[in-house]
Coordinates of C-alpha atoms (C1' of nucleotides) in Angstrom, one line a residue:
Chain A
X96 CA 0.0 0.0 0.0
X97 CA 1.2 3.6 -1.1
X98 CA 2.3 6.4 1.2
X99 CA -0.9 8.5 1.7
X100 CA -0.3 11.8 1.1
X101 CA -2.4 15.6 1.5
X102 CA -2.3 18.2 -1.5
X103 CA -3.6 21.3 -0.4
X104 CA -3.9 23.8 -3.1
X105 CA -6.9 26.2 -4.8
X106 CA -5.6 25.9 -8.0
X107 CA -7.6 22.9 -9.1
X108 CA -5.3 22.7 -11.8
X109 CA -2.2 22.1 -9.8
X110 CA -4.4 19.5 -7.5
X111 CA -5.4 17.7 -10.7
X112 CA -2.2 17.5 -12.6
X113 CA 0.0 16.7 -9.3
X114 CA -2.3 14.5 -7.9
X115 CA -2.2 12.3 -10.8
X116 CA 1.5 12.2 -11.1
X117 CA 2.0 11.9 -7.1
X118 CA -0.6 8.4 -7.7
X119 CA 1.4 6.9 -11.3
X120 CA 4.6 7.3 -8.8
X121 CA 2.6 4.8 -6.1
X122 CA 1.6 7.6 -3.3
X123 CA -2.2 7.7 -2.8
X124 CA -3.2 11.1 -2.4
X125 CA -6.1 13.0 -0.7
X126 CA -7.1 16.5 -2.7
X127 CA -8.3 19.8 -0.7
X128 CA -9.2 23.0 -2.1
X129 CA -8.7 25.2 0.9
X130 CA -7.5 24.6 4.5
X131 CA -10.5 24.3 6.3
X132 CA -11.6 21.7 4.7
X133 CA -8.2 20.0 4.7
X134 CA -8.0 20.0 8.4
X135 CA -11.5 18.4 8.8
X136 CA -10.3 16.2 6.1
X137 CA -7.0 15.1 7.7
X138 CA -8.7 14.8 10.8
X139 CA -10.8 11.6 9.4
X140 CA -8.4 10.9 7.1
X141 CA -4.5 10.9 8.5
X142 CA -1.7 11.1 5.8
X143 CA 1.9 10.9 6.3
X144 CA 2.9 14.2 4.6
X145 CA 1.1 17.1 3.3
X146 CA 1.6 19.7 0.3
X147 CA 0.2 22.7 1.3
X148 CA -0.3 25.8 -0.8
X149 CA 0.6 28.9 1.2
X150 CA -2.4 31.3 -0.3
X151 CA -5.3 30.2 -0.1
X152 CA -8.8 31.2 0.7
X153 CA -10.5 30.9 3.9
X154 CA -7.4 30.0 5.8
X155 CA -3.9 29.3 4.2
X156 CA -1.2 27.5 4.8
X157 CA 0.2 29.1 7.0
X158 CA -2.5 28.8 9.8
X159 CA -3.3 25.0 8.6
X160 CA 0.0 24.5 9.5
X161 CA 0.2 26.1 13.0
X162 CA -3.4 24.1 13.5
X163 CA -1.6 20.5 12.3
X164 CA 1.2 21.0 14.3
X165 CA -0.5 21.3 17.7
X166 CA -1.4 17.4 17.5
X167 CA 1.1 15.9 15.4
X168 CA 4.1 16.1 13.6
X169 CA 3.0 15.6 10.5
X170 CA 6.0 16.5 7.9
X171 CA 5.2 19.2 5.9
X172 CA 6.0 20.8 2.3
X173 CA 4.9 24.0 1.5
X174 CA 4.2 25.6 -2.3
X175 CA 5.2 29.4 -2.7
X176 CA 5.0 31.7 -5.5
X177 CA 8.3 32.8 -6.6
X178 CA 7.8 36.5 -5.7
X179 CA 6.8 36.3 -1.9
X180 CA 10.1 34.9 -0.6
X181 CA 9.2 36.4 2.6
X182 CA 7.2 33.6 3.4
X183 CA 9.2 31.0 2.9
X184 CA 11.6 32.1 5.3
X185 CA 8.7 32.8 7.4
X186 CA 7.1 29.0 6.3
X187 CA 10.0 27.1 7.1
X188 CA 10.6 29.1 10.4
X189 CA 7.4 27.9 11.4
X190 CA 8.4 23.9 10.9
X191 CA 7.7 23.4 7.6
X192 CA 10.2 20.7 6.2
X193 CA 10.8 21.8 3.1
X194 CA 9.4 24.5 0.5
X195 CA 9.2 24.4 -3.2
X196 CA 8.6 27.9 -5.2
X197 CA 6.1 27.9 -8.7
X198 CA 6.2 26.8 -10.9
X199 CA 8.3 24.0 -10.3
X200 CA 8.6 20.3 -12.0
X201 CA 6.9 17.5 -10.6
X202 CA 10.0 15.7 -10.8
X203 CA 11.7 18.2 -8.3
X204 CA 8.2 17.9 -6.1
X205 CA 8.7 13.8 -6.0
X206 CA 12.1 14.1 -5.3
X207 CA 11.6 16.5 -2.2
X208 CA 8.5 14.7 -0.8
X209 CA 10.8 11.1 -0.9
X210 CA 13.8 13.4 0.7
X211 CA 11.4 14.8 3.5
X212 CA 9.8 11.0 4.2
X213 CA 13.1 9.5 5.0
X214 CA 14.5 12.2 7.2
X215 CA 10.7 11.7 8.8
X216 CA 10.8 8.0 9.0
X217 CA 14.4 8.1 10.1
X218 CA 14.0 10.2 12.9
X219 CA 10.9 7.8 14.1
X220 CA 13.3 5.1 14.5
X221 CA 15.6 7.2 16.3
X222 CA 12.8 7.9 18.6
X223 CA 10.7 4.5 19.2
X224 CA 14.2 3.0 20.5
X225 CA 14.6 2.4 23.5
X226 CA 11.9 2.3 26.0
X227 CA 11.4 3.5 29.4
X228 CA 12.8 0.5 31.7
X229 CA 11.0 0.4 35.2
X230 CA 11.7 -1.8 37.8
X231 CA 10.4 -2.2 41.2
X232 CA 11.4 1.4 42.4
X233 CA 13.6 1.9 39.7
X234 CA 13.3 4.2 36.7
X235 CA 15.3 5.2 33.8
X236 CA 14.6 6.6 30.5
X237 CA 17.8 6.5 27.8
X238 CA 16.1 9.3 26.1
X239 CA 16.8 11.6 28.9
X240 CA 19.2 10.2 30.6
X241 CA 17.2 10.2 33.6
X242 CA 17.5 7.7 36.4
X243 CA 15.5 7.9 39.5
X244 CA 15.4 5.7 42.5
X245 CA 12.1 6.0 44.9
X246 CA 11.1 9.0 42.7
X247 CA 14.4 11.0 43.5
X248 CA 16.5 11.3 40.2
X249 CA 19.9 9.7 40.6
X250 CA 22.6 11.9 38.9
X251 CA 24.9 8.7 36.5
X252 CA 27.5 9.1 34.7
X253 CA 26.8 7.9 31.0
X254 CA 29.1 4.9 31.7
X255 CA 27.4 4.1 35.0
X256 CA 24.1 4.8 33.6
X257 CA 24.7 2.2 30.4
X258 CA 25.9 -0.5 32.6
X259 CA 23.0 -0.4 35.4
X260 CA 20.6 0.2 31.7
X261 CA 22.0 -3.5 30.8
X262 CA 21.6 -4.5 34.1
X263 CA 17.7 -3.7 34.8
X264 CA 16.7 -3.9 31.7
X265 CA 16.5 -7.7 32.0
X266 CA 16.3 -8.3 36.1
X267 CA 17.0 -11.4 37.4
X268 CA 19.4 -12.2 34.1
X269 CA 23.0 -12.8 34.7
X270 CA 25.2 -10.7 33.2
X271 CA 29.0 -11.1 33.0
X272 CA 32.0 -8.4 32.8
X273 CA 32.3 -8.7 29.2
X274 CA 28.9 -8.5 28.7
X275 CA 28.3 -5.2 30.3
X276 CA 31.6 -4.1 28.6
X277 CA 29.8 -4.4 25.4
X278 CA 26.8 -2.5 27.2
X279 CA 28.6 0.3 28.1
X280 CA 31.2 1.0 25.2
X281 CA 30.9 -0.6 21.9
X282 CA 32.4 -4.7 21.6
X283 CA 35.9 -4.7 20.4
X284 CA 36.8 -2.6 23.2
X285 CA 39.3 -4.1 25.2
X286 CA 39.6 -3.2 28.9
X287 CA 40.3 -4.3 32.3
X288 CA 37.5 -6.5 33.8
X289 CA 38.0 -4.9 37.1
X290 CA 36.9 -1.5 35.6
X291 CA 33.3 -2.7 36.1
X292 CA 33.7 -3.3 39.6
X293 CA 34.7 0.1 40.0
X294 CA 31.6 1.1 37.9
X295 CA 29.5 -1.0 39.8
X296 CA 31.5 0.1 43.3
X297 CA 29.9 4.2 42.2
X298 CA 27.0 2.7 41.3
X299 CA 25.8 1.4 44.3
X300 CA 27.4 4.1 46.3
X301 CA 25.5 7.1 44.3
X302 CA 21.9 5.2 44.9
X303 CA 22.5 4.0 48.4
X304 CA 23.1 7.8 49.1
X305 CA 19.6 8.8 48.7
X306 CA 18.4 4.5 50.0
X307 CA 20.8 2.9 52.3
X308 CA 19.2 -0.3 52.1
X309 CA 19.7 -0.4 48.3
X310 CA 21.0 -3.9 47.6
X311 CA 19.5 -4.7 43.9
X312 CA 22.8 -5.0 42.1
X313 CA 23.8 -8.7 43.2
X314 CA 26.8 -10.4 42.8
X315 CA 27.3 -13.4 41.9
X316 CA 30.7 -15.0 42.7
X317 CA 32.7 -15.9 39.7
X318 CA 30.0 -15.0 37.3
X319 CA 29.2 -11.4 37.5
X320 CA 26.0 -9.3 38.5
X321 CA 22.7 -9.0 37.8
X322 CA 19.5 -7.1 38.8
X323 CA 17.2 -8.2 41.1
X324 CA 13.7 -6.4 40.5
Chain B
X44 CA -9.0 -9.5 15.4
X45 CA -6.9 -6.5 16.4
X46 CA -5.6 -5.6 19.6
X47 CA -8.0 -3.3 21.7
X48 CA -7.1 0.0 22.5
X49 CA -8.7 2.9 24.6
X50 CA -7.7 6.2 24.0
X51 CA -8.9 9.1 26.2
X52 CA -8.3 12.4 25.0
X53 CA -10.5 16.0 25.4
X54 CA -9.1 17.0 21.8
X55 CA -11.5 16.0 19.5
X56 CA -9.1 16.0 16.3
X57 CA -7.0 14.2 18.1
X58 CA -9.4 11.3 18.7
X59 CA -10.7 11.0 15.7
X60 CA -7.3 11.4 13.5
X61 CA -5.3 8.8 16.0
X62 CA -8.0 6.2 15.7
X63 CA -8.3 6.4 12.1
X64 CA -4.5 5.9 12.1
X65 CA -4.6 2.9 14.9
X66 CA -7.6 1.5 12.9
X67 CA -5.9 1.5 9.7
X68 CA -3.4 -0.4 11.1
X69 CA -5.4 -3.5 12.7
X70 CA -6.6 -1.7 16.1
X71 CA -9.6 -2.0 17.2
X72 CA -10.1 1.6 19.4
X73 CA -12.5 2.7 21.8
X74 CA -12.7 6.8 22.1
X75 CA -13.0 8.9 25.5
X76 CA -13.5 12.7 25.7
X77 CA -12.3 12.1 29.4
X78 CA -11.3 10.1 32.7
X79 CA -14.8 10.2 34.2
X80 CA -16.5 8.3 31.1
X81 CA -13.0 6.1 30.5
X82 CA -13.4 4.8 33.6
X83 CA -16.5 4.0 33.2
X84 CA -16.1 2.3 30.0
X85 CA -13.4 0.5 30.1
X86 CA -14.9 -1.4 33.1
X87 CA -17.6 -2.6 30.3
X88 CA -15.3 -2.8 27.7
X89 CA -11.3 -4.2 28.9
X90 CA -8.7 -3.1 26.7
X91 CA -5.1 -4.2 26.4
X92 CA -3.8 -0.9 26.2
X93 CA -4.5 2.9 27.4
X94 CA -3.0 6.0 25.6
X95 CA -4.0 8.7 28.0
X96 CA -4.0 12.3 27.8
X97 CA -2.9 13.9 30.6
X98 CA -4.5 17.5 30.8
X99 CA -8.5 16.6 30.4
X100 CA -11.4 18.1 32.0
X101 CA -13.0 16.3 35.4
X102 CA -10.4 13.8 35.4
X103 CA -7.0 13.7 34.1
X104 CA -4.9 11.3 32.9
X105 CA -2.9 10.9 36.2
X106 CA -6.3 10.6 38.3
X107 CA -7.3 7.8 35.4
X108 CA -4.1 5.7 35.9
X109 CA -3.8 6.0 39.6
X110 CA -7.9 4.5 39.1
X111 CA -6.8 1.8 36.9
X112 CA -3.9 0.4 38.2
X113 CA -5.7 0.1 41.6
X114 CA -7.4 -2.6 39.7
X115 CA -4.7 -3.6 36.7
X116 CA -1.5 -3.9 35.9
X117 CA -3.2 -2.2 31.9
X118 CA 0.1 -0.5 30.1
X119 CA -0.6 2.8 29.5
X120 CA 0.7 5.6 27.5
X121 CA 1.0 8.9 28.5
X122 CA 0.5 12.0 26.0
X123 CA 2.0 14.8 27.3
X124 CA 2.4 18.8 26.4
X125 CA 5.9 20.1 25.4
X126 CA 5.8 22.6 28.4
X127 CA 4.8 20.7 31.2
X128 CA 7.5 18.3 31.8
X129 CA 7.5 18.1 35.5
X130 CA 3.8 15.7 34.7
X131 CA 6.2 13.5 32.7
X132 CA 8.1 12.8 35.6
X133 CA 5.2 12.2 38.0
X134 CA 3.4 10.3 35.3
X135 CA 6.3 7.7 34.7
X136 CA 7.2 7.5 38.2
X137 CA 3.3 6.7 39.1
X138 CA 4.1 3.6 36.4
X139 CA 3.2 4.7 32.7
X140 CA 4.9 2.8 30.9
X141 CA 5.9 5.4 28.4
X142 CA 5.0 8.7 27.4
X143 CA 4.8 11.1 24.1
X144 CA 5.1 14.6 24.1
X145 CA 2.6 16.5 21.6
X146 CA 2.8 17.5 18.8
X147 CA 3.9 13.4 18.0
X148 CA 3.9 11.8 14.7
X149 CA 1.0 9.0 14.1
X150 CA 4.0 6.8 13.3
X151 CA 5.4 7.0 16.3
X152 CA 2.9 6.6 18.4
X153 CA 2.0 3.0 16.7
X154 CA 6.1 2.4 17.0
X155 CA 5.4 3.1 20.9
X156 CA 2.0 0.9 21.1
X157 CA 3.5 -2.0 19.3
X158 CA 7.3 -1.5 21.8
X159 CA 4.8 -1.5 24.7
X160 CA 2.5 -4.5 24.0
X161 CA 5.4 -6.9 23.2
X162 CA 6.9 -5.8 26.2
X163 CA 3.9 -6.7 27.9
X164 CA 3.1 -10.0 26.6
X165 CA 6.9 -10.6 27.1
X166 CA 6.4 -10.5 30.9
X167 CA 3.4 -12.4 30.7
X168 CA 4.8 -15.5 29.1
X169 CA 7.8 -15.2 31.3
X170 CA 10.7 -14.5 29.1
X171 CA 10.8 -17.3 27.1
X172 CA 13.3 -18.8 29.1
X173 CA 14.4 -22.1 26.9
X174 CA 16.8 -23.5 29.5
X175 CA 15.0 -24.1 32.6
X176 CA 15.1 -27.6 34.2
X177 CA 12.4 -28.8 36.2
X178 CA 12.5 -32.4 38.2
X179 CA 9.7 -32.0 41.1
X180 CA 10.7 -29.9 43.0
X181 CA 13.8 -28.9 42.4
X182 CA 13.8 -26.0 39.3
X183 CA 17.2 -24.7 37.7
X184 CA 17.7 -21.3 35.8
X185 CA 21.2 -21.3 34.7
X186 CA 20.9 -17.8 32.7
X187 CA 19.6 -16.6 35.7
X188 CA 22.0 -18.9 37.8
X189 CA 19.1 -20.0 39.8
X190 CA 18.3 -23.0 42.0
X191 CA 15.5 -23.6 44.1
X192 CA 13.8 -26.2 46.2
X193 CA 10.2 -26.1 46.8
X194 CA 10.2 -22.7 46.3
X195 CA 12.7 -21.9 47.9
X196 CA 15.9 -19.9 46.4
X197 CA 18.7 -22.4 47.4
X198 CA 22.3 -20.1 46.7
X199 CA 25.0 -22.6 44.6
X200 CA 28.4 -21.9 43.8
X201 CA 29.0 -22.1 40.2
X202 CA 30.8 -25.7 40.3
X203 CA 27.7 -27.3 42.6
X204 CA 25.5 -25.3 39.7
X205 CA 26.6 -27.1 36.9
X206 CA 27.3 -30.7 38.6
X207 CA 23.7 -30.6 39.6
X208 CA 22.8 -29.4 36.2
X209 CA 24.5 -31.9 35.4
X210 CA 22.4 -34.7 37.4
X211 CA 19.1 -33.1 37.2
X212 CA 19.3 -32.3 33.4
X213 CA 18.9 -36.5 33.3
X214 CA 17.0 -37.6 35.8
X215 CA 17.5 -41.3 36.7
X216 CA 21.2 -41.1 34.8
X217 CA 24.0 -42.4 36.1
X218 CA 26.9 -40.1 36.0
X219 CA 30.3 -41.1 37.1
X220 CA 32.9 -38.8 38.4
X221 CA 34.8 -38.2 35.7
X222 CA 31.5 -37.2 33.8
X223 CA 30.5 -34.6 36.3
X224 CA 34.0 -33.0 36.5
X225 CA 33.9 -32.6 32.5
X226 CA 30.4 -30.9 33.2
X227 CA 31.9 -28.6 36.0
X228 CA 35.1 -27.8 34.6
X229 CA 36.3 -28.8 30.8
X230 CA 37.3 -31.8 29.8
X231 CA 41.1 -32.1 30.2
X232 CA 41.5 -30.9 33.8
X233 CA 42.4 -33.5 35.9
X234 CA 41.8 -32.8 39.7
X235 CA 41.0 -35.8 42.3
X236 CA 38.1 -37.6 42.0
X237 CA 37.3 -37.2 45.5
X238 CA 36.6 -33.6 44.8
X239 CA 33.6 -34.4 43.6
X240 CA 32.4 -36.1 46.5
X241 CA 32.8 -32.7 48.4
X242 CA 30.6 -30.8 45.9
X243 CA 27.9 -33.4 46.2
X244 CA 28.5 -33.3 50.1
X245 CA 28.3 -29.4 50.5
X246 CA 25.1 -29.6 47.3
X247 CA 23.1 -32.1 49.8
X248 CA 23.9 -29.8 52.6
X249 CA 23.0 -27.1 51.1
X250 CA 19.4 -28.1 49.9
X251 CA 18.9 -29.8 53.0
X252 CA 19.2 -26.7 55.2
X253 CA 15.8 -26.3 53.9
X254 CA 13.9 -29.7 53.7
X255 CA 16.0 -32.1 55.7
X256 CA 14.1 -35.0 53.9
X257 CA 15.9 -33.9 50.8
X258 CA 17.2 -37.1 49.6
X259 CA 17.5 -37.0 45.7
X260 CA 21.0 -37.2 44.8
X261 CA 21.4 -41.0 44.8
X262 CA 24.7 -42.7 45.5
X263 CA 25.9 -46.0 43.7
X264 CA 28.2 -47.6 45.0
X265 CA 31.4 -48.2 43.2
X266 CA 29.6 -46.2 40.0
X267 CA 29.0 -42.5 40.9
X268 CA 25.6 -40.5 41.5
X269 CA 22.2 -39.7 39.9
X270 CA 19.6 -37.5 40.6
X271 CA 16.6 -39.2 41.5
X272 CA 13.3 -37.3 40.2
Chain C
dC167 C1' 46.3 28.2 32.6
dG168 C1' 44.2 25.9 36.8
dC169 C1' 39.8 23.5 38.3
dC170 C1' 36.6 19.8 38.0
dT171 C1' 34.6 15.7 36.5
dG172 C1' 34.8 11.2 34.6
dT173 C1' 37.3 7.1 34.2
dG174 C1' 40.6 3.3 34.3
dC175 C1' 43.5 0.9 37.1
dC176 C1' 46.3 -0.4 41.3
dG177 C1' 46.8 -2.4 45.8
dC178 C1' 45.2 -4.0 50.0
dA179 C1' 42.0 -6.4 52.9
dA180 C1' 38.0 -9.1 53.3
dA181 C1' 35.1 -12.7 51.6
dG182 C1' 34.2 -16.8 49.1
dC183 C1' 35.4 -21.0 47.1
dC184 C1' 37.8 -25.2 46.3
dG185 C1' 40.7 -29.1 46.6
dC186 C1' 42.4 -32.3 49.5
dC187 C1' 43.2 -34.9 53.9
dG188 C1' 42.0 -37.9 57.6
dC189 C1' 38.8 -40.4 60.0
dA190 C1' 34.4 -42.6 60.6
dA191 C1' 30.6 -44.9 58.4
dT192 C1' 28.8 -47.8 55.0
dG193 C1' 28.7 -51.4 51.5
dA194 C1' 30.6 -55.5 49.0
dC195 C1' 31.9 -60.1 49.2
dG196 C1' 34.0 -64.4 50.4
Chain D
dC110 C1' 31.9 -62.1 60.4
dG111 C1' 36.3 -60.1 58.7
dT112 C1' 38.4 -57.4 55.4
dC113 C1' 39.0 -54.2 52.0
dA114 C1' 37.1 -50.7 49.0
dT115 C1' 34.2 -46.8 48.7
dT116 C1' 31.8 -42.9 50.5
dG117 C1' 30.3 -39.1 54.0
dC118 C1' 31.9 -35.4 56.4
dG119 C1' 34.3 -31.9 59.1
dG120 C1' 37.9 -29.0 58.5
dC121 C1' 41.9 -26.5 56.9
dG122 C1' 45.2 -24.0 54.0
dG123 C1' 45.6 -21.6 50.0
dC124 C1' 44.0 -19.5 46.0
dT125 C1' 40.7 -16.5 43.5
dT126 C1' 37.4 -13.0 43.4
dT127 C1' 35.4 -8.9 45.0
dG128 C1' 34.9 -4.3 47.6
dC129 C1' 36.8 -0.1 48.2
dG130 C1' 39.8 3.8 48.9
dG131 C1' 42.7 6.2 46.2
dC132 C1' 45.6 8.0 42.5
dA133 C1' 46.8 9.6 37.9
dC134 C1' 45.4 11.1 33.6
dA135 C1' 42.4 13.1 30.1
dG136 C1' 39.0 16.3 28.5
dG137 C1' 35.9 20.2 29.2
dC138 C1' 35.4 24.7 30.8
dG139 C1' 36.0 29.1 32.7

DNA sequence: CGCCTGTGCCGCAAAGCCGCCGCAATGACG
DNA sequence: CGTCATTGCGGCGGCTTTGCGGCACAGGCG
């Protein structure tokens, strides 16, 4: 199934003629004459990219674009006439991702709108990573870099806070010193086993600051640690 | 059929635009304009998941969650406002298990639904742990390195570990000494065979701190041991 | 140029583990 | 029943692993 995409425009030439290559190139593509009726529109019917015209009657792109972008992200492209290059600066100020002045060729247009969906897409992935990792009174979230213990944030080093990450992200499961090397810095990095004791060693002393009964990280003789939840 | 959803938001574009997406993709998605009638609903109606809003009119998102989980253990995901990230904090640490921050991409929110449920149904089915040995009453985790007897957590060094891996994996097996000392240590290390005896001696200790009737590591008499099931 | 933080490693002391010894208990067998 | 082989068990000395304080060095920053 294609890539659904929004062309905003009141130039029902342009809508007609650019729909119909955007569709022979595999996007399906939803057609709006003005932006009110695209926001209702894209309310019932989400796309993953929109082509908005920046004049247009009744409210232009502009303001649909301000309107879009208090729910979503929705990546946008917006279509100027070559003599207002005011508003582009102001269009892409605003979050727009890209811009493309008229007239332009709908070659250039297909190019831009595959450019903008990979950035999109690639930034997604980015995001939806890593999840926030909870356990028992523990909390961290990688995005942040925020670790709290019993609700009170526990400052970590980006070492300490990759290796106790590896550590609680699968309680209970044994982890040994070459394991959580690979956690913290990248494999084929060569160091000292006894380096994670000293991580470890911090680690427990920065949380049992705020808890002095912390005792989660466990060791296990000859193995290595692991997290008990 | 899809996965149920409930998705509680006061923002009507909002609800209708993110169900349309989760519909799209398979979801089946039940719409609340707040906490009051969520609450309400989803007691008639269970879900699998909850993608809350936290700012909503006569009871928000963190009054919702604190409702359900009273009652659930339902994931939940949090949608939050840029501004207010001192609610992000209170609203992980209350046991969201994730959040978004408006203005999010449809994308990523399904990224974040899907991370969440396969998280979920990963606890429930318990990890998917492949090695686990179980003989009565005696269960072995050896990615976990752990041992209990009736229940009870029994702590083993890692050579009694694998020599009663060793035994229990073949219950009813007779293993001679040399056999247990290539499962404790490699083959070609030669050590007394007597050591073994003193595994097996502190291993029968061990369990039997706990149930003195413990009696299931067999001795034959000029052969070596088995574990009897 | 100094201060500060993060980090890797060293060295010592404590804790844990293991192999083996010696003696008592048990089993095998004539 | 006597004798020898095998096993159970307490214990001990020594080795390995770990905890922890601390030091030196590197990089960031004012």
């Amino acid at each position: 199934m294609g890539t659904r995409i929004a062309l905003v425009d009141d130039d029902q030439n342009i809508l007609t003629s650019v729909s119909m290559t955007l569709e022979s190139e595999g996007f399906e593509v939803d057609c709006y004459h003005d932006g009110e009726t695209a926001l209702r529109g894209l309310a019932r019917r989400p796309v993953e990219l929109a082509v908005l015209d920046i004049k247009m009657p009744r409210m232009d792109g502009m303001e649909l674009l301000q309107k879009l972008r208090g729910t979503s992200s929705l990546p946008v492209i917006f279509l100027t006439s070559k003599d207002d290059e005011l508003d582009e600066a102001l269009g892409l100020g605003m979050g727009a991702d890209d811009y493309i002045t008229k007239p332009f060729s709908q070659r250039l247009l297909i190019a831009r709108i595959r450019a903008v969906l990979r950035r999109a897409s690639q930034d997604e992935m980015d995001m939806a990573a890593p999840n926030i990792i909870r356990q028992g009174e523990l909390l961290m979230d990688p995005d942040r870099h925020l670790c709290s213990w019993k609700g009170e944030e526990v400052k970590l080093t980006v070492t300490e806070f990759l290796i106790l990450q590896a550590l609680a992200s699968r309680p209970g499961m044994v982890k040994n010193r070459d394991q959580l090397m690979d956690a913290a810095y990248g494999e084929s990095v060569f160091l000292d086993d006894r380096t994670i004791d000293s991580h470890i060693k911090r680690l427990r002393r920065k949380i049992k600051v705020q808890d002095s009964s912390f005792d989660n990280i466990e060791t296990l003789y000859g193995i290595g640690y692991k997290y008990r939840a």
